[in-house]
mmCIF file of C-alpha atoms in Angstrom:
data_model
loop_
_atom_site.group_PDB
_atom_site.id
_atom_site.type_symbol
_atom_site.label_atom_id
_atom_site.label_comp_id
_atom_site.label_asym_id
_atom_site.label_seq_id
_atom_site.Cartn_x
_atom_site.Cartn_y
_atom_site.Cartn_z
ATOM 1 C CA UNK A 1 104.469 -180.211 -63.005
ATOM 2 C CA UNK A 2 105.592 -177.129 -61.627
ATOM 3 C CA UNK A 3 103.642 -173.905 -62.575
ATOM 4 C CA UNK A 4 104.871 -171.744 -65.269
ATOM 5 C CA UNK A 5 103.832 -168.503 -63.012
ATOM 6 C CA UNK A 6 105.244 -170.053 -59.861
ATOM 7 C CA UNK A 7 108.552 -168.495 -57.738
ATOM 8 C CA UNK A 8 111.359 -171.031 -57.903
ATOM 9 C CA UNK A 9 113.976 -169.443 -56.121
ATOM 10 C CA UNK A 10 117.735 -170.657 -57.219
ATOM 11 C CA UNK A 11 120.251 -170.504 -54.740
ATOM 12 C CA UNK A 12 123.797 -169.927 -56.126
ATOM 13 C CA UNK A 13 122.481 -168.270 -59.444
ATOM 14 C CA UNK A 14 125.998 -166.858 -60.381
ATOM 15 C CA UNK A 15 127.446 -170.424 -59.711
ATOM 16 C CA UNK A 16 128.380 -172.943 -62.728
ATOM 17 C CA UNK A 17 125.318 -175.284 -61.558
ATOM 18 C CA UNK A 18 122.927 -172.427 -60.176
ATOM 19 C CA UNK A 19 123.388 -170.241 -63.939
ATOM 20 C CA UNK A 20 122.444 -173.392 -65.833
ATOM 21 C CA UNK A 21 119.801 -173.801 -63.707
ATOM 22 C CA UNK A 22 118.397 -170.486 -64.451
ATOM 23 C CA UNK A 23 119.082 -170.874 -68.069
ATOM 24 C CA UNK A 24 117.200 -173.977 -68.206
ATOM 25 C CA UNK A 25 114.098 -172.805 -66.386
ATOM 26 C CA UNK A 26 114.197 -169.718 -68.264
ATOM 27 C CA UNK A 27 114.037 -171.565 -71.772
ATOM 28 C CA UNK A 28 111.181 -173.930 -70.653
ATOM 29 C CA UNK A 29 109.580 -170.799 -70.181
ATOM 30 C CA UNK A 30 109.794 -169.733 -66.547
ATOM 31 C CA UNK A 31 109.957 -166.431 -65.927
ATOM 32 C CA UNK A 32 109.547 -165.862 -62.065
ATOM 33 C CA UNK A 33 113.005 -167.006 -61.113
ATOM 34 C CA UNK A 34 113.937 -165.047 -57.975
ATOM 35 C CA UNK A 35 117.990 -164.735 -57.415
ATOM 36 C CA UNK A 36 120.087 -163.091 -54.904
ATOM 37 C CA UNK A 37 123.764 -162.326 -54.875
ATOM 38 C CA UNK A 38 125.786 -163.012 -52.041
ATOM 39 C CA UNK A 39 126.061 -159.276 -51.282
ATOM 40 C CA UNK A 40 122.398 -159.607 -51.112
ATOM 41 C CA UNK A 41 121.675 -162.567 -49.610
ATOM 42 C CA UNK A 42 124.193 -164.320 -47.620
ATOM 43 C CA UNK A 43 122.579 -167.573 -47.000
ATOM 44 C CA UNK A 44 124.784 -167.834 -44.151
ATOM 45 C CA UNK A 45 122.773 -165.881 -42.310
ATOM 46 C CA UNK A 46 119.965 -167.030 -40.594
ATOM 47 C CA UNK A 47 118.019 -164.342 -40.198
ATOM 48 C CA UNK A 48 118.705 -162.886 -43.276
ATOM 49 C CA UNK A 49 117.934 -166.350 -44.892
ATOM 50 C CA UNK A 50 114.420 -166.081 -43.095
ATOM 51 C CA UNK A 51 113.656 -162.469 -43.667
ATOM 52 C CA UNK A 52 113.939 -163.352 -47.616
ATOM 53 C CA UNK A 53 111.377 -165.872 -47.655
ATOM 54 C CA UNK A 54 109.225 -163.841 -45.351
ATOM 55 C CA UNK A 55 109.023 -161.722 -47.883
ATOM 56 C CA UNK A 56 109.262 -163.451 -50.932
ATOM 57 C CA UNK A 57 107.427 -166.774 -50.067
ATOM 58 C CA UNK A 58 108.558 -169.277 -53.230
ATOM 59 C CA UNK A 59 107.240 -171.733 -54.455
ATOM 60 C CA UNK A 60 110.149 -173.846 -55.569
ATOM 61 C CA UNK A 61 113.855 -174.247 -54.239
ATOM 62 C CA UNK A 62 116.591 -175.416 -55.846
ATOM 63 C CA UNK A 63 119.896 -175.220 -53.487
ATOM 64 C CA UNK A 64 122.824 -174.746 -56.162
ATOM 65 C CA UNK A 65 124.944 -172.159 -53.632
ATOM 66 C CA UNK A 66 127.401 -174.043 -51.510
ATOM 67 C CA UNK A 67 131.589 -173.328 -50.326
ATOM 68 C CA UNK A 68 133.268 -175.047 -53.265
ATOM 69 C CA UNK A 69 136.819 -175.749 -53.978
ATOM 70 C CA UNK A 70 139.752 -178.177 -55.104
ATOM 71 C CA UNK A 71 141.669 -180.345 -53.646
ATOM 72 C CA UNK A 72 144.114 -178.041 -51.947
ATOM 73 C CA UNK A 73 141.424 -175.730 -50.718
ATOM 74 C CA UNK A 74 139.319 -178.741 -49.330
ATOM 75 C CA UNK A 75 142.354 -179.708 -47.587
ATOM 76 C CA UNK A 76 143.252 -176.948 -46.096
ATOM 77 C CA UNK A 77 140.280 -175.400 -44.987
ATOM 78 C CA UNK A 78 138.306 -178.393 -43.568
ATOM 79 C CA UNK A 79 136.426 -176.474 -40.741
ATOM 80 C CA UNK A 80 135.159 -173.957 -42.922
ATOM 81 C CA UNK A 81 133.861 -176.050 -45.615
ATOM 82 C CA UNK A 82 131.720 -178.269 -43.123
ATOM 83 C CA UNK A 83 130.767 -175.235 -41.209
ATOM 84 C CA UNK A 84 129.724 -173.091 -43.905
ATOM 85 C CA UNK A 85 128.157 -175.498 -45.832
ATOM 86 C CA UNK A 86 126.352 -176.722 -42.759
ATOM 87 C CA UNK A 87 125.079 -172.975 -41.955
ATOM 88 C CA UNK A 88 124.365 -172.659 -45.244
ATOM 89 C CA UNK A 89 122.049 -175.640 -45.997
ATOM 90 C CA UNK A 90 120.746 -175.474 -42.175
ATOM 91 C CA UNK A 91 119.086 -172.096 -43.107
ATOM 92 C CA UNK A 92 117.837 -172.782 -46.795
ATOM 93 C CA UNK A 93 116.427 -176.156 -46.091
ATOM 94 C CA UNK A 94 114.191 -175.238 -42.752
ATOM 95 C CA UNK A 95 113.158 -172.028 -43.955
ATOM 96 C CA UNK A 96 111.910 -173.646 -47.121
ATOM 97 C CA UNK A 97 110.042 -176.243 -45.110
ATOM 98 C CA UNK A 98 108.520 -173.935 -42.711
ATOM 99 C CA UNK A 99 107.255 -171.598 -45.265
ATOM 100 C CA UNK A 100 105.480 -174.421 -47.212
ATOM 101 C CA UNK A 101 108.008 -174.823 -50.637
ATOM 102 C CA UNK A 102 106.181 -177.081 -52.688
ATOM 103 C CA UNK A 103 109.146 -178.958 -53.530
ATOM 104 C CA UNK A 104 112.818 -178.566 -52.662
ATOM 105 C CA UNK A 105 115.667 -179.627 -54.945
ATOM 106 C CA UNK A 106 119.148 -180.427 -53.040
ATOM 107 C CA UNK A 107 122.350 -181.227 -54.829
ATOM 108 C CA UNK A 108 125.188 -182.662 -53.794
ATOM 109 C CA UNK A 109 128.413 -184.375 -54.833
ATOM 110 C CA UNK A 110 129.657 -187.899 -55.482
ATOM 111 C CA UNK A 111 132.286 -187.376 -52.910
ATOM 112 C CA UNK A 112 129.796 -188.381 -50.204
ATOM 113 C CA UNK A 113 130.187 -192.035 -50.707
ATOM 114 C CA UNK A 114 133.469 -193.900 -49.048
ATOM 115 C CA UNK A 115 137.024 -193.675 -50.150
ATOM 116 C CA UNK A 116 137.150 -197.224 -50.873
ATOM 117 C CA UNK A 117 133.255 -197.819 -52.562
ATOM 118 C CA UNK A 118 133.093 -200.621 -54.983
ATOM 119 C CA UNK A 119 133.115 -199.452 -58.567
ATOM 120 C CA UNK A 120 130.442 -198.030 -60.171
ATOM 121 C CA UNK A 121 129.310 -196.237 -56.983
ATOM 122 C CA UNK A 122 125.521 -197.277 -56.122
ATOM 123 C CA UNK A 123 123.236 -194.978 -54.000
ATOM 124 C CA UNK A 124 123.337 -197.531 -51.296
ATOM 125 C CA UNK A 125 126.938 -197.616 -50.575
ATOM 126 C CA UNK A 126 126.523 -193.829 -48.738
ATOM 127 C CA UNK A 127 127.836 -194.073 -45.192
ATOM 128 C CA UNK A 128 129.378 -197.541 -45.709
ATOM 129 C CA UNK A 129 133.007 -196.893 -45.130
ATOM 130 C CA UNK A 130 134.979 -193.947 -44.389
ATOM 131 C CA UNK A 131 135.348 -190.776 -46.700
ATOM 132 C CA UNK A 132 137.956 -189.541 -48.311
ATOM 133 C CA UNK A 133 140.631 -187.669 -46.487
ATOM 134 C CA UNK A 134 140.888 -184.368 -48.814
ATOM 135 C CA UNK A 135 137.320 -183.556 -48.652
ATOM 136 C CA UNK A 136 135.865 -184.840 -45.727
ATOM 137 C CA UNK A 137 134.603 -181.984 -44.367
ATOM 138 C CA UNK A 138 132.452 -180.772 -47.912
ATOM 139 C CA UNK A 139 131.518 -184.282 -47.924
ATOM 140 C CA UNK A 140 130.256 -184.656 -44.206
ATOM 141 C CA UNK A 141 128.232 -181.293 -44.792
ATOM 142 C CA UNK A 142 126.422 -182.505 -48.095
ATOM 143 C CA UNK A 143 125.833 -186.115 -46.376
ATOM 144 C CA UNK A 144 124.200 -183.601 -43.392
ATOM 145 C CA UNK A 145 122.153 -181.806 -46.011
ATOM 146 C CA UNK A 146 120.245 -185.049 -48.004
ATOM 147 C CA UNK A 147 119.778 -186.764 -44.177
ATOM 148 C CA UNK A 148 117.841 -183.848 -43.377
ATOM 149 C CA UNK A 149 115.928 -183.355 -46.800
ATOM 150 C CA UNK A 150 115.185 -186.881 -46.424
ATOM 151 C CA UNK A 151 114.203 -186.802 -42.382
ATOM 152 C CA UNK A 152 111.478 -184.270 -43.583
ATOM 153 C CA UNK A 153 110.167 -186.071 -45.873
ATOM 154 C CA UNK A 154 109.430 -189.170 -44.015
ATOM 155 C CA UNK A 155 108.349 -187.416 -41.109
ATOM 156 C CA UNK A 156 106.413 -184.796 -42.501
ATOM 157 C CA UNK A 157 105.527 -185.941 -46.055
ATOM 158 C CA UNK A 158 107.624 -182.568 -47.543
ATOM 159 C CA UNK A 159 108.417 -182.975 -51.222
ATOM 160 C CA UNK A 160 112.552 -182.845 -51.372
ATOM 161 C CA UNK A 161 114.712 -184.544 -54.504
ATOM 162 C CA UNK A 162 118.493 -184.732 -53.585
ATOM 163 C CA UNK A 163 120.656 -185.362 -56.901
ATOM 164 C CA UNK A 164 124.282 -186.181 -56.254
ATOM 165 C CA UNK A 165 126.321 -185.455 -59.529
ATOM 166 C CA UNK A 166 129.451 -186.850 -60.284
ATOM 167 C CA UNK A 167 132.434 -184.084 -61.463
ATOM 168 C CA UNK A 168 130.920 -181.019 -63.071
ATOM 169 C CA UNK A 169 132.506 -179.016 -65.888
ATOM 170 C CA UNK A 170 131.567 -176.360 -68.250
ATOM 171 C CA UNK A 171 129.349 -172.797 -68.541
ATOM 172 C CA UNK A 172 130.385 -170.533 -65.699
ATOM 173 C CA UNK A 173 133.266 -172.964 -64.167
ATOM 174 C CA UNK A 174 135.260 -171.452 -61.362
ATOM 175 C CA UNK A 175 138.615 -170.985 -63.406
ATOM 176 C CA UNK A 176 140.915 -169.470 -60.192
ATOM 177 C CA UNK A 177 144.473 -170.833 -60.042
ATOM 178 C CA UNK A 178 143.979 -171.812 -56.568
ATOM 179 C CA UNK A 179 140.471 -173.031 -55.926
ATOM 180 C CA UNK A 180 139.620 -174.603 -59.212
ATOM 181 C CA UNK A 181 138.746 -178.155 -59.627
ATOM 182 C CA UNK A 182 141.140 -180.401 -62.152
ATOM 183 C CA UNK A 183 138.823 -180.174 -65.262
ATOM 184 C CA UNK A 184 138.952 -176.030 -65.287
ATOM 185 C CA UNK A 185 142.617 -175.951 -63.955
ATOM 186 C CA UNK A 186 143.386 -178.194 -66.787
ATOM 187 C CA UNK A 187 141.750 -175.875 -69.429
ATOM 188 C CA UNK A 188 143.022 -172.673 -67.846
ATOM 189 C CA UNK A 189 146.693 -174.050 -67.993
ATOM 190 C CA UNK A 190 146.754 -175.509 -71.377
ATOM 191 C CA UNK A 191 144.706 -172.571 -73.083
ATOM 192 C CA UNK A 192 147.444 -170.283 -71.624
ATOM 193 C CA UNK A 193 150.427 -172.785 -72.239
ATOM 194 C CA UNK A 194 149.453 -172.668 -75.067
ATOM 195 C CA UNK A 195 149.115 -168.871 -76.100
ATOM 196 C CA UNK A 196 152.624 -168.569 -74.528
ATOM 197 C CA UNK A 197 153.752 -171.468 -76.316
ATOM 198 C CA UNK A 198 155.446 -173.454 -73.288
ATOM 199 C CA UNK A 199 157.215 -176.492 -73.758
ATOM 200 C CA UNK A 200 155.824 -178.066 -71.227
ATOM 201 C CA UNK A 201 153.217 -178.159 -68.751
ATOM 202 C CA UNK A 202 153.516 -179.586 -65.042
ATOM 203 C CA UNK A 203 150.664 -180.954 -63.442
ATOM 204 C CA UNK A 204 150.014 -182.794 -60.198
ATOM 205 C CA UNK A 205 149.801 -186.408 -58.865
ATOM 206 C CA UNK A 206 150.194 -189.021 -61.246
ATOM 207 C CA UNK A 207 147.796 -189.102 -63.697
ATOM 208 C CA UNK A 208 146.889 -192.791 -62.689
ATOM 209 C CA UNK A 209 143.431 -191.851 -60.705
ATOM 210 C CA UNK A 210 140.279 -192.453 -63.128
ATOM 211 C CA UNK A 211 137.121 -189.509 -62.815
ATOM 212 C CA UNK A 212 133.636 -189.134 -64.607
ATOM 213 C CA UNK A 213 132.837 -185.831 -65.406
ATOM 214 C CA UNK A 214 129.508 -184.193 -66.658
ATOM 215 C CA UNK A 215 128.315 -180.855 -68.495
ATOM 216 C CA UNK A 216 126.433 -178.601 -66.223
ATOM 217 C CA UNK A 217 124.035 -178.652 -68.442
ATOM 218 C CA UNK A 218 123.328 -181.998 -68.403
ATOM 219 C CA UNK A 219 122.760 -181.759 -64.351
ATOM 220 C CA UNK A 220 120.414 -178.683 -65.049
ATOM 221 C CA UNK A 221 118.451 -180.909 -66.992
ATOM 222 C CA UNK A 222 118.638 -183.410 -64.475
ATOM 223 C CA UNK A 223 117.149 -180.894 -61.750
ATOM 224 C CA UNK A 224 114.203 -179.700 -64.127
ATOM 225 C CA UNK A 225 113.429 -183.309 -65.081
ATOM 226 C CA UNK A 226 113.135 -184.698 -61.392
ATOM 227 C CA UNK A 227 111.621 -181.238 -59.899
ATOM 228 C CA UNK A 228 108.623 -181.947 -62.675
ATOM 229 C CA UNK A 229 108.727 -185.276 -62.366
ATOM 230 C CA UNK A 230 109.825 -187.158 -58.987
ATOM 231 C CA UNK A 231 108.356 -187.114 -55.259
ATOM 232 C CA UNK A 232 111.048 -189.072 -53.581
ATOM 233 C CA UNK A 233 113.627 -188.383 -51.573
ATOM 234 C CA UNK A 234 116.194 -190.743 -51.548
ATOM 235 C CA UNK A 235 118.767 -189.546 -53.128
ATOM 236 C CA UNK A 236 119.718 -190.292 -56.828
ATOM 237 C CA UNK A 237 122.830 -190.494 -58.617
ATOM 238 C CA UNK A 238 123.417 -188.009 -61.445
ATOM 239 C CA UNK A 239 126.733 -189.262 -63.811
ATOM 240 C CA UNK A 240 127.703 -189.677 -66.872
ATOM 241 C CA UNK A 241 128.256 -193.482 -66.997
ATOM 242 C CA UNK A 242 131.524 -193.603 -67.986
ATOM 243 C CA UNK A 243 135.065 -192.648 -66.689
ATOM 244 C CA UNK A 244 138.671 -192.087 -67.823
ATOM 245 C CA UNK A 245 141.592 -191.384 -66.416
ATOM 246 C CA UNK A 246 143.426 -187.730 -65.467
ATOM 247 C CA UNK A 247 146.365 -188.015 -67.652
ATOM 248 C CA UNK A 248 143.829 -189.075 -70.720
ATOM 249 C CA UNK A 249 141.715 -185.824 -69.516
ATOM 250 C CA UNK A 250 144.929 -183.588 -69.698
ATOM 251 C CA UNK A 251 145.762 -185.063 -72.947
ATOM 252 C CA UNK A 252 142.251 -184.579 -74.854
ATOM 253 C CA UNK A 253 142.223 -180.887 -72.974
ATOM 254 C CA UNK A 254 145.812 -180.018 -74.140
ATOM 255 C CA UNK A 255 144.448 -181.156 -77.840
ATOM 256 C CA UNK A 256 141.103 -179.244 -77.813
ATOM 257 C CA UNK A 257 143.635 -175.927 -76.725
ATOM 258 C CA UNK A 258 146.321 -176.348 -79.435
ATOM 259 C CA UNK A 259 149.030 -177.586 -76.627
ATOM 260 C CA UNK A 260 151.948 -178.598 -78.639
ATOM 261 C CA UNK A 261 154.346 -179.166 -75.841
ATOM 262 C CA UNK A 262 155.058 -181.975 -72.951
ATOM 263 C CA UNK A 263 152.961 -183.205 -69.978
ATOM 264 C CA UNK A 264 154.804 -184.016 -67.158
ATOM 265 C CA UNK A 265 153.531 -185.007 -63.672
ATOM 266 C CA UNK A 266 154.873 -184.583 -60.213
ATOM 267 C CA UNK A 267 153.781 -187.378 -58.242
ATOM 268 C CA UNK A 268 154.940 -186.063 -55.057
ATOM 269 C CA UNK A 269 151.481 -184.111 -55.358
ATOM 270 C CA UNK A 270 148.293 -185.675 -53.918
ATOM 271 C CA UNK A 271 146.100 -187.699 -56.385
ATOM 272 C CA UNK A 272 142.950 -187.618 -54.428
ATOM 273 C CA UNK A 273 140.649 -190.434 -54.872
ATOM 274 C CA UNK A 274 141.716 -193.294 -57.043
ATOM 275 C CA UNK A 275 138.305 -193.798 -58.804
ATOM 276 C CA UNK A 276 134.919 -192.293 -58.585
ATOM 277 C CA UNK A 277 132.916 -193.738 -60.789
ATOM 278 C CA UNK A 278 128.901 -193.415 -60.375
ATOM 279 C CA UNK A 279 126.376 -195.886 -61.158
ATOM 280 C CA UNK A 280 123.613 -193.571 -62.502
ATOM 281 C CA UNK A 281 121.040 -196.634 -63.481
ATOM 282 C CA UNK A 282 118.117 -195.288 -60.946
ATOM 283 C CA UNK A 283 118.323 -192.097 -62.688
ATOM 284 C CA UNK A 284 118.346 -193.433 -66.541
ATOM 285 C CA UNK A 285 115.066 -196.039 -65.356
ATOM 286 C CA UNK A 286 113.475 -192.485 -64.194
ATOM 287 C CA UNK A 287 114.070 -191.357 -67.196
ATOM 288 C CA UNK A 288 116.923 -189.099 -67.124
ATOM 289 C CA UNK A 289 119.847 -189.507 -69.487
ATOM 290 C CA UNK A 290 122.977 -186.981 -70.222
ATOM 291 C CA UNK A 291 123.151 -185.175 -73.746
ATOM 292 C CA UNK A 292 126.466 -183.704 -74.053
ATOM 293 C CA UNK A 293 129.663 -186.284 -75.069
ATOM 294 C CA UNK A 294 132.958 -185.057 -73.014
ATOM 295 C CA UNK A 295 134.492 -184.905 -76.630
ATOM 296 C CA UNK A 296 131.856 -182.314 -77.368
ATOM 297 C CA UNK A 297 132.118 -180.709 -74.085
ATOM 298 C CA UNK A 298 135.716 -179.924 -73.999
ATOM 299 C CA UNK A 299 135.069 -178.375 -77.254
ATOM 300 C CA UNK A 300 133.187 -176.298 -75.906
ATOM 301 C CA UNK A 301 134.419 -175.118 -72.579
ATOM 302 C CA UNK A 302 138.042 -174.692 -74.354
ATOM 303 C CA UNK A 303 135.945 -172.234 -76.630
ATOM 304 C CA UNK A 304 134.296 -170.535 -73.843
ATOM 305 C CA UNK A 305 137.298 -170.140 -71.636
ATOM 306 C CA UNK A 306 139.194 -168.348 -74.748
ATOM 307 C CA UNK A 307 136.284 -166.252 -75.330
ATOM 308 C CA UNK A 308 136.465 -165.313 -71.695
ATOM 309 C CA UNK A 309 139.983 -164.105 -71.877
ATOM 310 C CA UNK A 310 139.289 -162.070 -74.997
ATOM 311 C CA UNK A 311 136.696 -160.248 -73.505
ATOM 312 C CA UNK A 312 139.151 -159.529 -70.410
ATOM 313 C CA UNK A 313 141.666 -157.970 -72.976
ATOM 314 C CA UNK A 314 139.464 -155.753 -74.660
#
């Protein structure tokens, strides 16, 4: 169990994973969370990275910051998503290990596993085949960062968990008409389609590929339960258990935001990844299990999102 009184320092606090994070902790009862902004804190930085924990000496990490982005971005910018994420993790991990962190918390993504992974995607297919093409370089970096969690723990008996959620939606989502992933690109369009009252909506690819998605939440309940909990460090999926497909996403979306008009797709666009579905068993026989139905969750981000853009008009 980790102390109430103890430091846990949360990378990527403004972030849609980090700021659940800190609202979980913070309603168990934790009160010493330290956070930095990027202005701060660039975690880029190596000797910045190691003059904060000179200084502050935590307890706890829990590495939520990261270079995140869609498709589009991912695909355009390859270098800089490997090498920042690389720098990034490079500095956090080793300075947390060489200033004694009690236990460090990585997260990750489901798009480490191969392109072509049999369906539901067990922990054991990582490294098995090759990636997929449109995030390769995100992927290769968070592969980089559990290997070397993992390394230190078997060499050196340092307490790391490494969670690898599936697709992540809700509180805090990154809502930007370029960089946005499908599930807040979807809710940004229709909520505004909507307002406008467009008669139709054009979205990308097909509609065909199938995707699991999750409530932050649920994966900030995932981190406290395994950061109380676990002590190993292989790494553990973090899903919702089922899947369903992007056209039947944008349809339930364009519903929960009062979307009256017509989906069409362009299929000249990229679909990404025809299925990513996780097999989150190890985690539910630990004893982890998502809360929040995507029925419920749309509900809510939809409601969110609006409030958002009434506060922006005031």
């Amino acid at each position: 169990m980790l102390e109430k009184n103890a430091k846990i320092f949360i990378c990527g606090h403004r972030g849609m994973v980090g700021s659940a994070c800190v609202r979980k902790f913070e309603k168990e009862g934790y009160t010493n969370i330290l956070k930095r902004t990027h202005a701060e804190l660039d975690l880029r930085n190596q000797l910045g990275v190691k003059k904060f924990f000179d200084a502050e000496q935590p307890d706890y990490v829990i590495l939520a910051g990261a270079k995140v982005g869609g498709i589009m971005a991912n695909k355009t910018h390859c270098a800089e998503f490997l090498l920042e994420n690389l720098e990034i993790q490079n500095n956090v991990i080793m300075q947390s290990y060489l200033h004694g962190v009690k236990k460090f918390c990585f997260l990750g993504s489901s798009c480490i596993y191969p392109c072509r992974a049999p369906q539901p995607i067990k922990e054991e297919y990582l490294l098995s085949g090759p990636l997929e093409p449109t995030n390769e370089g995100y992927a290769l970096a968070k592969i980089a960062g559990y290997k070397l969690c993992l390394y230190l723990s078997k060499q050196y008996g340092w307490h790391t968990v490494s969670l690898m959620p599936c697709n992540l939606y809700g509180t805090n989502d990154n809502y930007d008409p370029e960089n946005s992933h499908v599930f807040p690109a979807f809710v940004r369009r229709f909520v505004t389609a909507a307002r406008e009252n467009k008669p139709e909506e054009v979205l990308w690819g097909t509609g065909t590929p199938l995707r699991e998605f999750l409530h932050v939440d649920d994966v900030a309940n995932a981190v406290y339960y395994f950061m109380q909990t676990h002590n190993e460090p292989e790494v553990i999926n973090i899903g919702y258990g089922s899947d369903i497909t992007i056209r039947e996403l944008a349809e339930q979306i364009a519903a929960a935001a009062g979307f009256k008009g017509a989906i069409q797709w362009d299929a000249s666009k990229p679909d990404g990844m025809y299925r990513k579905l996780m097999d989150s068993s190890r985690a539910h026989a630990l004893g982890w299990k998502p809360e929040i139905s995507l029925d419920e969750g749309i509900a809510k981000t939809v409601a969110e999102y609006r409030g958002h853009l009434g506060g922006m008009r005031r």
